[in-house]
Coordinates of C-alpha atoms in Angstrom, one line a residue:
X22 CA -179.0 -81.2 -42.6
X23 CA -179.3 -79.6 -39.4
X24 CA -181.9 -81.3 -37.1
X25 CA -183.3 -79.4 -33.9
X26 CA -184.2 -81.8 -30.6
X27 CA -186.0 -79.9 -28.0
X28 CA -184.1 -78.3 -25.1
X29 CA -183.1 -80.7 -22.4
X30 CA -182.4 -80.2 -18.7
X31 CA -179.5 -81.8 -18.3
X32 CA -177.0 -83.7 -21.0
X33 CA -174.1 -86.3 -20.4
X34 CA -172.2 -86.8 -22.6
X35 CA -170.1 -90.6 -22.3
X36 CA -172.5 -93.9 -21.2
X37 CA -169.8 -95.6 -19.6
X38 CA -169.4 -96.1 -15.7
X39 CA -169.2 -92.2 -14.8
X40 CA -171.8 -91.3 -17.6
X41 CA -174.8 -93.7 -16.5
X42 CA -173.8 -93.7 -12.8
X43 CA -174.9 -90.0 -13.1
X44 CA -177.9 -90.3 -14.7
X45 CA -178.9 -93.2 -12.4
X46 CA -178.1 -90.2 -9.7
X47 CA -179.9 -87.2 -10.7
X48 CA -183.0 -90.1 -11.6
X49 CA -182.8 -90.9 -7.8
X50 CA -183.3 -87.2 -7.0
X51 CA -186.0 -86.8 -9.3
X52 CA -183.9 -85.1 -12.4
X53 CA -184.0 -86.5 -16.2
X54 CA -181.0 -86.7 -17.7
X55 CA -180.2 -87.5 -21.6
X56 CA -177.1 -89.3 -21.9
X57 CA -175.3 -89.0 -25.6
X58 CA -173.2 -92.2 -26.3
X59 CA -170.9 -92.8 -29.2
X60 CA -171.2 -96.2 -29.4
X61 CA -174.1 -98.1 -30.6
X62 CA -174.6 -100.1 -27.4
X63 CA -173.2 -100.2 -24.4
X64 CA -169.4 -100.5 -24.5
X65 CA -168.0 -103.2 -22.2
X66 CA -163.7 -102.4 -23.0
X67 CA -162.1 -103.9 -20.0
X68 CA -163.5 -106.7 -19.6
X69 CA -164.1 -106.4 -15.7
X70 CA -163.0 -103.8 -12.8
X71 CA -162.3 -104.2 -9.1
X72 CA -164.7 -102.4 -6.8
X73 CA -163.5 -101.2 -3.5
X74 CA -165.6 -100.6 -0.5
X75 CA -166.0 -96.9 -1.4
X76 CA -167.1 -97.8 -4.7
X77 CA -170.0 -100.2 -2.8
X78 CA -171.5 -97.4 -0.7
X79 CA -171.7 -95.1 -3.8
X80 CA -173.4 -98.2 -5.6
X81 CA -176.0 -98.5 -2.8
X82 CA -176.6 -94.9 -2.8
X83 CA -177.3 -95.4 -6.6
X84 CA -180.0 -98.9 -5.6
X85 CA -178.1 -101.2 -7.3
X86 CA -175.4 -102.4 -5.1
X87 CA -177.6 -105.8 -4.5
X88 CA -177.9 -106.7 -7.8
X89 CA -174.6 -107.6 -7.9
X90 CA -173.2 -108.7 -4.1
X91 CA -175.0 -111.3 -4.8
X92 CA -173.4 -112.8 -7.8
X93 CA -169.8 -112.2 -6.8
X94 CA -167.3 -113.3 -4.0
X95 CA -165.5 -110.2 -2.2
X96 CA -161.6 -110.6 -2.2
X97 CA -160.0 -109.9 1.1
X98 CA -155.9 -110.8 -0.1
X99 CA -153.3 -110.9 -2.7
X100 CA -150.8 -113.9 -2.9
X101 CA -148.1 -111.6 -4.6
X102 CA -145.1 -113.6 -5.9
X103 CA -141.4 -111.7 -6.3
X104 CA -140.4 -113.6 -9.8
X105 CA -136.8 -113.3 -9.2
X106 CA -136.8 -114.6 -6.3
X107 CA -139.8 -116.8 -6.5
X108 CA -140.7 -115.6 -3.0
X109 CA -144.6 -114.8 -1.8
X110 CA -146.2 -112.6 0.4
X111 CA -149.7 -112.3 1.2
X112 CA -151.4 -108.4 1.2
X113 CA -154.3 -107.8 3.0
X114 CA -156.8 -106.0 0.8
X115 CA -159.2 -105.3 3.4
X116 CA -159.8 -101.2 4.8
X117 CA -159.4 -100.4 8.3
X118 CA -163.1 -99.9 8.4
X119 CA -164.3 -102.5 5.7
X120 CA -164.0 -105.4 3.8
X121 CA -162.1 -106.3 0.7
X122 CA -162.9 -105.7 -3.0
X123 CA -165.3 -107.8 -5.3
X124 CA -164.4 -107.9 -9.0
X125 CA -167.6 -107.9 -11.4
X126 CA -167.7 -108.2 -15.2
X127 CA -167.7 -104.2 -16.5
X128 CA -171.1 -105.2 -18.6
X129 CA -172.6 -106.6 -15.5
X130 CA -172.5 -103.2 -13.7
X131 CA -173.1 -100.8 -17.2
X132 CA -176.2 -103.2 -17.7
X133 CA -177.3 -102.7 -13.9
X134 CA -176.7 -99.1 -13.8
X135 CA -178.9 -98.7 -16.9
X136 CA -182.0 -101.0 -15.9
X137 CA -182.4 -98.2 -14.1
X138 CA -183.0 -95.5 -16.5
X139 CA -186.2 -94.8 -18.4
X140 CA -186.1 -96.6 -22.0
X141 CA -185.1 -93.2 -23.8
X142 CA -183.0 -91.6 -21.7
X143 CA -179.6 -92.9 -23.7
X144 CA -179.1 -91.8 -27.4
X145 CA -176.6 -94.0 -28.6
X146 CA -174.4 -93.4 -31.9
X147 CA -174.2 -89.8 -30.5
X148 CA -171.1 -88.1 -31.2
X149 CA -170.4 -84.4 -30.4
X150 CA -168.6 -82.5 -32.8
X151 CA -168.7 -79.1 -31.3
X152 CA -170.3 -77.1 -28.1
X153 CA -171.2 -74.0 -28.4
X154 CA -172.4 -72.0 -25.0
X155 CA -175.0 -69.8 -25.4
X156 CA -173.9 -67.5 -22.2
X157 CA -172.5 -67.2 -18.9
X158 CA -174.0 -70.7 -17.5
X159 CA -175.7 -71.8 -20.7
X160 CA -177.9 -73.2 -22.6
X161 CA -175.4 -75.3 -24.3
X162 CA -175.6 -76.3 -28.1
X163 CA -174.3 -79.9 -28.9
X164 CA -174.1 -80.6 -32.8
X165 CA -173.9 -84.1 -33.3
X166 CA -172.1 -85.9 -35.9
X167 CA -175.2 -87.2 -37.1
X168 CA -176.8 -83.2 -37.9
X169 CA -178.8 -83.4 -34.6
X170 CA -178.2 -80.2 -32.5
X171 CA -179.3 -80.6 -29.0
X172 CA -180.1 -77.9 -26.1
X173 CA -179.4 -77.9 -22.9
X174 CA -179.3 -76.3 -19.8
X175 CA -176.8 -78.5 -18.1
X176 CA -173.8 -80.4 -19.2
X177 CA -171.7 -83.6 -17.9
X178 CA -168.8 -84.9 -19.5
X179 CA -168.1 -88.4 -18.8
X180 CA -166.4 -89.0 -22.0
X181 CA -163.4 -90.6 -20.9
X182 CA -159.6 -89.8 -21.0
X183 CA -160.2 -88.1 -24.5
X184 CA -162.9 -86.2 -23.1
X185 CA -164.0 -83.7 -25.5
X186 CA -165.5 -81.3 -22.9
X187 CA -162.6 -81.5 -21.0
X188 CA -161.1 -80.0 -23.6
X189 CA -163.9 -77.2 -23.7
X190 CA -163.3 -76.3 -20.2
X191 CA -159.7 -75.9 -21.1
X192 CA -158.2 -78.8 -19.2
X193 CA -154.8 -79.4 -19.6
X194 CA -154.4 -82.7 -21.6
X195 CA -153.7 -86.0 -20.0
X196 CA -150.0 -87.2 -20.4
X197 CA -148.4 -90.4 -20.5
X198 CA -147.0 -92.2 -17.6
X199 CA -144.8 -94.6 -19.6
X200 CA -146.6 -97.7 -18.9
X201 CA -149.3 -100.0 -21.1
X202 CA -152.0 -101.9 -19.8
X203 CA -153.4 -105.4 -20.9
X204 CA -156.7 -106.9 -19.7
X205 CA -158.9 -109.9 -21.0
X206 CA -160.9 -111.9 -19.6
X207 CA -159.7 -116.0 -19.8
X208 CA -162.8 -119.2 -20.1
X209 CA -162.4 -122.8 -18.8
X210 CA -165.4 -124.0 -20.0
X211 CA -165.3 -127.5 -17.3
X212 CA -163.8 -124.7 -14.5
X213 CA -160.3 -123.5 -13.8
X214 CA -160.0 -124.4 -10.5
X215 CA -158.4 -121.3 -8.9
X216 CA -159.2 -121.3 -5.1
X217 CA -157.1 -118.3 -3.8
X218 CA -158.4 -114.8 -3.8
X219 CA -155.9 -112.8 -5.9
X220 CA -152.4 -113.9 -7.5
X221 CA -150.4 -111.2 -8.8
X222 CA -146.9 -111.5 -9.7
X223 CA -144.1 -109.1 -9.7
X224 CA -140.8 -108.5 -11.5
X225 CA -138.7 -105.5 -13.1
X226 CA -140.7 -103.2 -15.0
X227 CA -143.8 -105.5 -15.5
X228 CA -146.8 -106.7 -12.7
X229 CA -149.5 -109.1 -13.7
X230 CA -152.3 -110.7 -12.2
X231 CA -155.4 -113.3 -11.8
X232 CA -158.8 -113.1 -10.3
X233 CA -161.5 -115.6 -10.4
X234 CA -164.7 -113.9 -11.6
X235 CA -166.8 -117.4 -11.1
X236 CA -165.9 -120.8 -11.4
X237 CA -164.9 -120.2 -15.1
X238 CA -163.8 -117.2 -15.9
X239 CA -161.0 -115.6 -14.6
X240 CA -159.8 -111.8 -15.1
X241 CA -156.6 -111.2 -15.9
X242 CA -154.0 -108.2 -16.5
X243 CA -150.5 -107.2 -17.5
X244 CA -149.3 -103.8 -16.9
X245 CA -145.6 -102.9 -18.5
X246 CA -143.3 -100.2 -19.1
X247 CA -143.9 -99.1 -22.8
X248 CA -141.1 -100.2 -24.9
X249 CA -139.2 -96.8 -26.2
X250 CA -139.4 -96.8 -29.9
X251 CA -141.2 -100.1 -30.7
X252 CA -144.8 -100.2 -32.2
X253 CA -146.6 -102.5 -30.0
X254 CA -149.5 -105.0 -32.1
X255 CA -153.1 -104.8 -32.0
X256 CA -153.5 -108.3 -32.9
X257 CA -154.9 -109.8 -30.3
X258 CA -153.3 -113.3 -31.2
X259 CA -150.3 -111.3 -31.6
X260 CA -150.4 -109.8 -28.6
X261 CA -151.5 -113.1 -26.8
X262 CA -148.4 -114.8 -28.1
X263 CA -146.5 -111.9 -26.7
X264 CA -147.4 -112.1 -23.2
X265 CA -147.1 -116.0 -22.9
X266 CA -143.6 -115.9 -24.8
X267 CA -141.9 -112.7 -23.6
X268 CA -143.8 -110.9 -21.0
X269 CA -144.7 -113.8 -18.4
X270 CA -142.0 -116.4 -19.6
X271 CA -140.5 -116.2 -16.0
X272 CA -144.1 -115.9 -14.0
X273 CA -145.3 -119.3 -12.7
X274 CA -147.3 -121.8 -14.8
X275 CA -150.4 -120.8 -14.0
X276 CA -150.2 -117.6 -15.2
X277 CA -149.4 -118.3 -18.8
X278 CA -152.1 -121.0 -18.5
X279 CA -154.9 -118.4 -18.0
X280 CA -153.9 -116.2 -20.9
X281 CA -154.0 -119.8 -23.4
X282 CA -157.4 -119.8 -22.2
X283 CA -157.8 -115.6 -23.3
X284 CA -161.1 -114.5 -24.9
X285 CA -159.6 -112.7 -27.5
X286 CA -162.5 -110.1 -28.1
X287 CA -162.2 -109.2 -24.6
X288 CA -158.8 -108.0 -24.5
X289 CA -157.8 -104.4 -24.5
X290 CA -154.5 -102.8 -24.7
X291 CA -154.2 -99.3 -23.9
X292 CA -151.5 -96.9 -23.2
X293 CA -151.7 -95.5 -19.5
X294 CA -152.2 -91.7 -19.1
X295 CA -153.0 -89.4 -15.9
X296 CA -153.8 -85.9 -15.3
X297 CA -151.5 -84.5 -13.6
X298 CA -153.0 -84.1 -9.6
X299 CA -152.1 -80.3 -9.9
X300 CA -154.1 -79.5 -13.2
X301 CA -156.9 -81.3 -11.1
X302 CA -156.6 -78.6 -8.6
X303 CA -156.2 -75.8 -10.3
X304 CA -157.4 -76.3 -13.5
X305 CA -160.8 -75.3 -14.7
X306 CA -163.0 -78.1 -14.2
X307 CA -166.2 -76.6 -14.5
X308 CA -167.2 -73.3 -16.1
X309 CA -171.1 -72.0 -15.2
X310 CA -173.5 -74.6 -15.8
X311 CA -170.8 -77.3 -17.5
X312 CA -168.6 -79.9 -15.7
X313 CA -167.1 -83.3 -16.0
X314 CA -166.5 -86.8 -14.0
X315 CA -164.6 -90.1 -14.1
X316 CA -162.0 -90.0 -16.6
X317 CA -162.9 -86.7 -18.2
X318 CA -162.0 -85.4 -14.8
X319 CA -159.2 -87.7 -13.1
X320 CA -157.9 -89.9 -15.5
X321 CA -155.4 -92.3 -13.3
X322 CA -153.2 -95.5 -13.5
X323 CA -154.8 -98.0 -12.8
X324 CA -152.4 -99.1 -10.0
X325 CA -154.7 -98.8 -7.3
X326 CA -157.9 -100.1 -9.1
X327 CA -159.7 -96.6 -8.3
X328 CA -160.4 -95.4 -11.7
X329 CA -164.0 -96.9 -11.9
X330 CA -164.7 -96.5 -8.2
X331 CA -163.8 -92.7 -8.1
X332 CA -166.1 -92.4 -11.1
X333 CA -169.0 -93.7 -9.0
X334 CA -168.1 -91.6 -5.8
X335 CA -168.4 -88.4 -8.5
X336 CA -171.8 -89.5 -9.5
X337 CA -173.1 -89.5 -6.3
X338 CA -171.4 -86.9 -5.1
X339 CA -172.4 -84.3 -8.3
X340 CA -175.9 -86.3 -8.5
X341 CA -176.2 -85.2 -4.5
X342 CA -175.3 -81.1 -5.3
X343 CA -177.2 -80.8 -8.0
X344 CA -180.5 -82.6 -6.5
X345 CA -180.3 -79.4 -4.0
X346 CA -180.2 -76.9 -6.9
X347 CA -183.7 -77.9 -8.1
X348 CA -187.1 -76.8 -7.2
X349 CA -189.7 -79.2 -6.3
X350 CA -191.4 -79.9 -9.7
X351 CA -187.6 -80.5 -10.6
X352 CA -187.0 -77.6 -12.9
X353 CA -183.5 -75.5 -12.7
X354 CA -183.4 -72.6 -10.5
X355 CA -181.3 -70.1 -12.7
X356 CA -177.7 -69.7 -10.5
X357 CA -178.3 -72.7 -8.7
X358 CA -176.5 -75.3 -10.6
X359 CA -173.7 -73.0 -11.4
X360 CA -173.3 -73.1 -7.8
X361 CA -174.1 -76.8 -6.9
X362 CA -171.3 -77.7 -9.8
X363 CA -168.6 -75.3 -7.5
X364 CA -169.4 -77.5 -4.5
X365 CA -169.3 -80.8 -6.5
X366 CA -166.0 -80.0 -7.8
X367 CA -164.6 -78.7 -4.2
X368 CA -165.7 -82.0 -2.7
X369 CA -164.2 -83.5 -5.9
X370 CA -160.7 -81.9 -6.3
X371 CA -158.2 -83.0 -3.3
X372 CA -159.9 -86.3 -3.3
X373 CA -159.2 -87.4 -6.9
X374 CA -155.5 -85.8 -7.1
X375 CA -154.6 -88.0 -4.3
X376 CA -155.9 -90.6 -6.2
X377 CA -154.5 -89.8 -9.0
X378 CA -151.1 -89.2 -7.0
X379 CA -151.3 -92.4 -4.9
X380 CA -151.9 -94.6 -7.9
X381 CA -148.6 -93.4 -9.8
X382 CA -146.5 -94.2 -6.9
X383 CA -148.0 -97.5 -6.5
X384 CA -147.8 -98.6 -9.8
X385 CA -143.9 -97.0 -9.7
X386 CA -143.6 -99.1 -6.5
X387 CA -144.7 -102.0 -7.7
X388 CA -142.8 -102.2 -11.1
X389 CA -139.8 -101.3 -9.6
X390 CA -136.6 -100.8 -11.4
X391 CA -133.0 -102.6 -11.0
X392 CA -131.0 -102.7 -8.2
X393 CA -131.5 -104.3 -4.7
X394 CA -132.7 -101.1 -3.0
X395 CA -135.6 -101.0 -5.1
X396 CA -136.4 -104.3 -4.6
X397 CA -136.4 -104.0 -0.9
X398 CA -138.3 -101.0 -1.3
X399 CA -141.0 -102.8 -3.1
X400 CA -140.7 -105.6 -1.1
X401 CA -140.4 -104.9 2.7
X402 CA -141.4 -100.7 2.6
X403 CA -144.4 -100.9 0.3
X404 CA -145.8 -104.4 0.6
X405 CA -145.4 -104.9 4.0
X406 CA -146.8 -100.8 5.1
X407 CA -147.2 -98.2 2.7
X408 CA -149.9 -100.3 0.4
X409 CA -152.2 -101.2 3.9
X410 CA -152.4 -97.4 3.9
X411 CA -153.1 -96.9 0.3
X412 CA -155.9 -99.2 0.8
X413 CA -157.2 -97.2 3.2
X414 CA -158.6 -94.5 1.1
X415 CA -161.2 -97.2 0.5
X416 CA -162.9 -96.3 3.7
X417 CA -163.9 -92.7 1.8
X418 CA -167.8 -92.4 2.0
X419 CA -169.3 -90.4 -0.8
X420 CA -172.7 -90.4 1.2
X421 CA -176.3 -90.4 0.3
X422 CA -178.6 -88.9 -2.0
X423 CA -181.8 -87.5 -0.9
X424 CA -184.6 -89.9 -1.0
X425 CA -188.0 -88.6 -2.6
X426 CA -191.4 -88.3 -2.3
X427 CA -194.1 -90.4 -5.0
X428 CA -194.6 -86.9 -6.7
X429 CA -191.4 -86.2 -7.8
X430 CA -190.1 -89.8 -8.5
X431 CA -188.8 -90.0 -12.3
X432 CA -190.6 -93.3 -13.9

């Protein structure tokens, strides 16, 4: 049966990072926003995600960046061992203009970006099965999966790599870059004992790595080239037993240690896909009144750790163009979003196929390939220059969003 919800402003579809980020953005600049979820709660896969610099300024734009510099250490190097060789470098991790990166729990920051939303502004087991526009720049109809059918003037995608209103815009699908990624988080219940910032560790076709969360838990990660041909497990004891006995059989002790100690209902194994940095460009990531952000827009490897953080700089960014498009009683101005969305996604394009871009050749870097030129390459070349200017993309500001006055504050 076909149930009718009464027109909204603006929808999102996705309540992950990008998704709630962006409602948290258009709340600060005095615009509700429904956010449609397919889970029934908030979904924590990944276990935890490192935040760059950039990703801190868009967080304090958003009011929440305290709630969680307070609970976890910043990370200013890598200790990066060469397996083979057993040799190890330290990386600096720190921005010419900033510090280093703080790794937080994923549910830590989904739970801190919605504490900040009004108690019904995320419909959870909300699944779109079809979007129907209703003219040039809207409304949009979103049937639900459930038989709900809601209206609305505006829509987000945040709905991830598989982004179903990507695929409305006519995005060109992700594609596979050949590589799987792995991440858990491990417990020591009387502490683990790690001191050192970050440990990650380096061979042929594989890089893994360990950072301390708190005194005991520590996150962990293994990404691989995709065996050609082989189906890889889902069983998380399986794939457990994998990475101590194959994958990280050469890596140092410690290593294999950490993923004994695995929370198995925290691990997540996941093919890597991108969109390629062209279809980025040129391709049509917004049409009238509809757009998307995070992964729906840029999914990336997560070779640079910028997937999450890029996310956040969109919601700012998009929450800070469409903030202007709205009158003071915060109703739409007809035309105005359509053009606040074109300046959101100009400010948005370059930026995120560089990311995209620089994150492939790291991770290629990084997992190398046989052959002594590659290793030097990975060794001397990137290490040593090309990744301290990687890094500095972290210096990007996304900037501020408008601050408002009592009357127009959404409580």
């Amino acid at each position: 049966m076909e149930i009718m919800v009464p027109e909204e402003e603006i929808v999102i579809v996705g309540g992950g990072i990008a998704g709630l980020a962006t409602a948290v953005a258009l709340k600060r600049v005095g615009i509700r926003a429904l956010v449609l979820e397919r889970s029934d709660g908030l979904r924590a896969t990944g276990a935890a995600l490192t935040l760059f610099p950039n990703a801190w300024r868009a967080l304090d734009a958003l009011g929440v960046a305290h709630k969680l510099t307070a609970v976890y250490a910043v990370r200013k190097k890598a200790n990066v061992t060469n397996v083979a060789t057993g040799a190890v470098q330290e990386v600096s991790l720190v921005g010419n203009n900033s510090d280093g990166p703080i790794t937080v729990h994923r549910k830590a920051l989904l739970e801190s970006l919605a504490e900040e939303l009004p108690s019904n502004s995320i419909r959870f087991s909300s699944k779109p099965i079809s979007i129907e526009a209703q003219g040039q720049e809207g409304p949009y109809a979103i049937r639900l999966e459930d038989g709900a059918v809601i209206t609305t003037k505006v829509l987000i995608g945040c709905d991830g790599v598989n982004s179903f209103v990507a695929r409305k815009l006519g995005l060109t699908q992700p594609v596979n870059s050949g590589r799987s990624a792995l991440v858990a988080l491990a417990v020591f219940p009387e502490g683990h004992g790690v001191r050192e910032d970050v440990l990650q560790f380096v061979d042929v076709g594989k890089r893994a790595g360990i950072v301390p969360l708190n005194d005991k838990e520590i996150y962990w990660f293994l990404t691989f080239n995709t065996p050609k041909g082989e189906a890889i497990t889902r069983d998380p004891e399986q794939i457990q037993k994998e990475v101590i006995e194959n994958y990280a059989k050469d890596f140092p002790p410690i290593y294999a240690e950490v993923v004994r100690h695995c929370d198995l209902s925290t691990l997540n194994l996941a093919p890597l896909r991108l969109r390629l940095p062209w279809d980025v460009i040129f391709g049509n990531v917004s049409k009238g009144n509809m757009t998307v952000a995070g992964d729906a827009m840029h999914p990336m490897t997560p070779d640079l750790g910028h997937g999450g953080c890029s996310a956040l700089e969109d919601a700012v960014v998009l929450g800070r163009h469409i903030g202007k498009s709205f009158i003071d009683n915060r109703r739409l101005v007809p035309g105005a979003v359509a053009r606040a969305i074109e300046e959101y996604v100009k400010e948005r394009r370059w930026r995120t196929a560089w990311l995209i871009t620089g994150s492939y050749i790291s991770g290629w870097a990084q997992l190398g390939g046989e052959g002594w030129l590659m290793k030097m390459f990975r060794d001397v070349i990137f290490y040593r220059f090309l990744f301290k200017r990687l890094i500095g993309i972290t210096d990007y500001d996304c900037g501020k969003l408008p601050l408002l006055d009592d009357q127009n504050k959404i409580h």
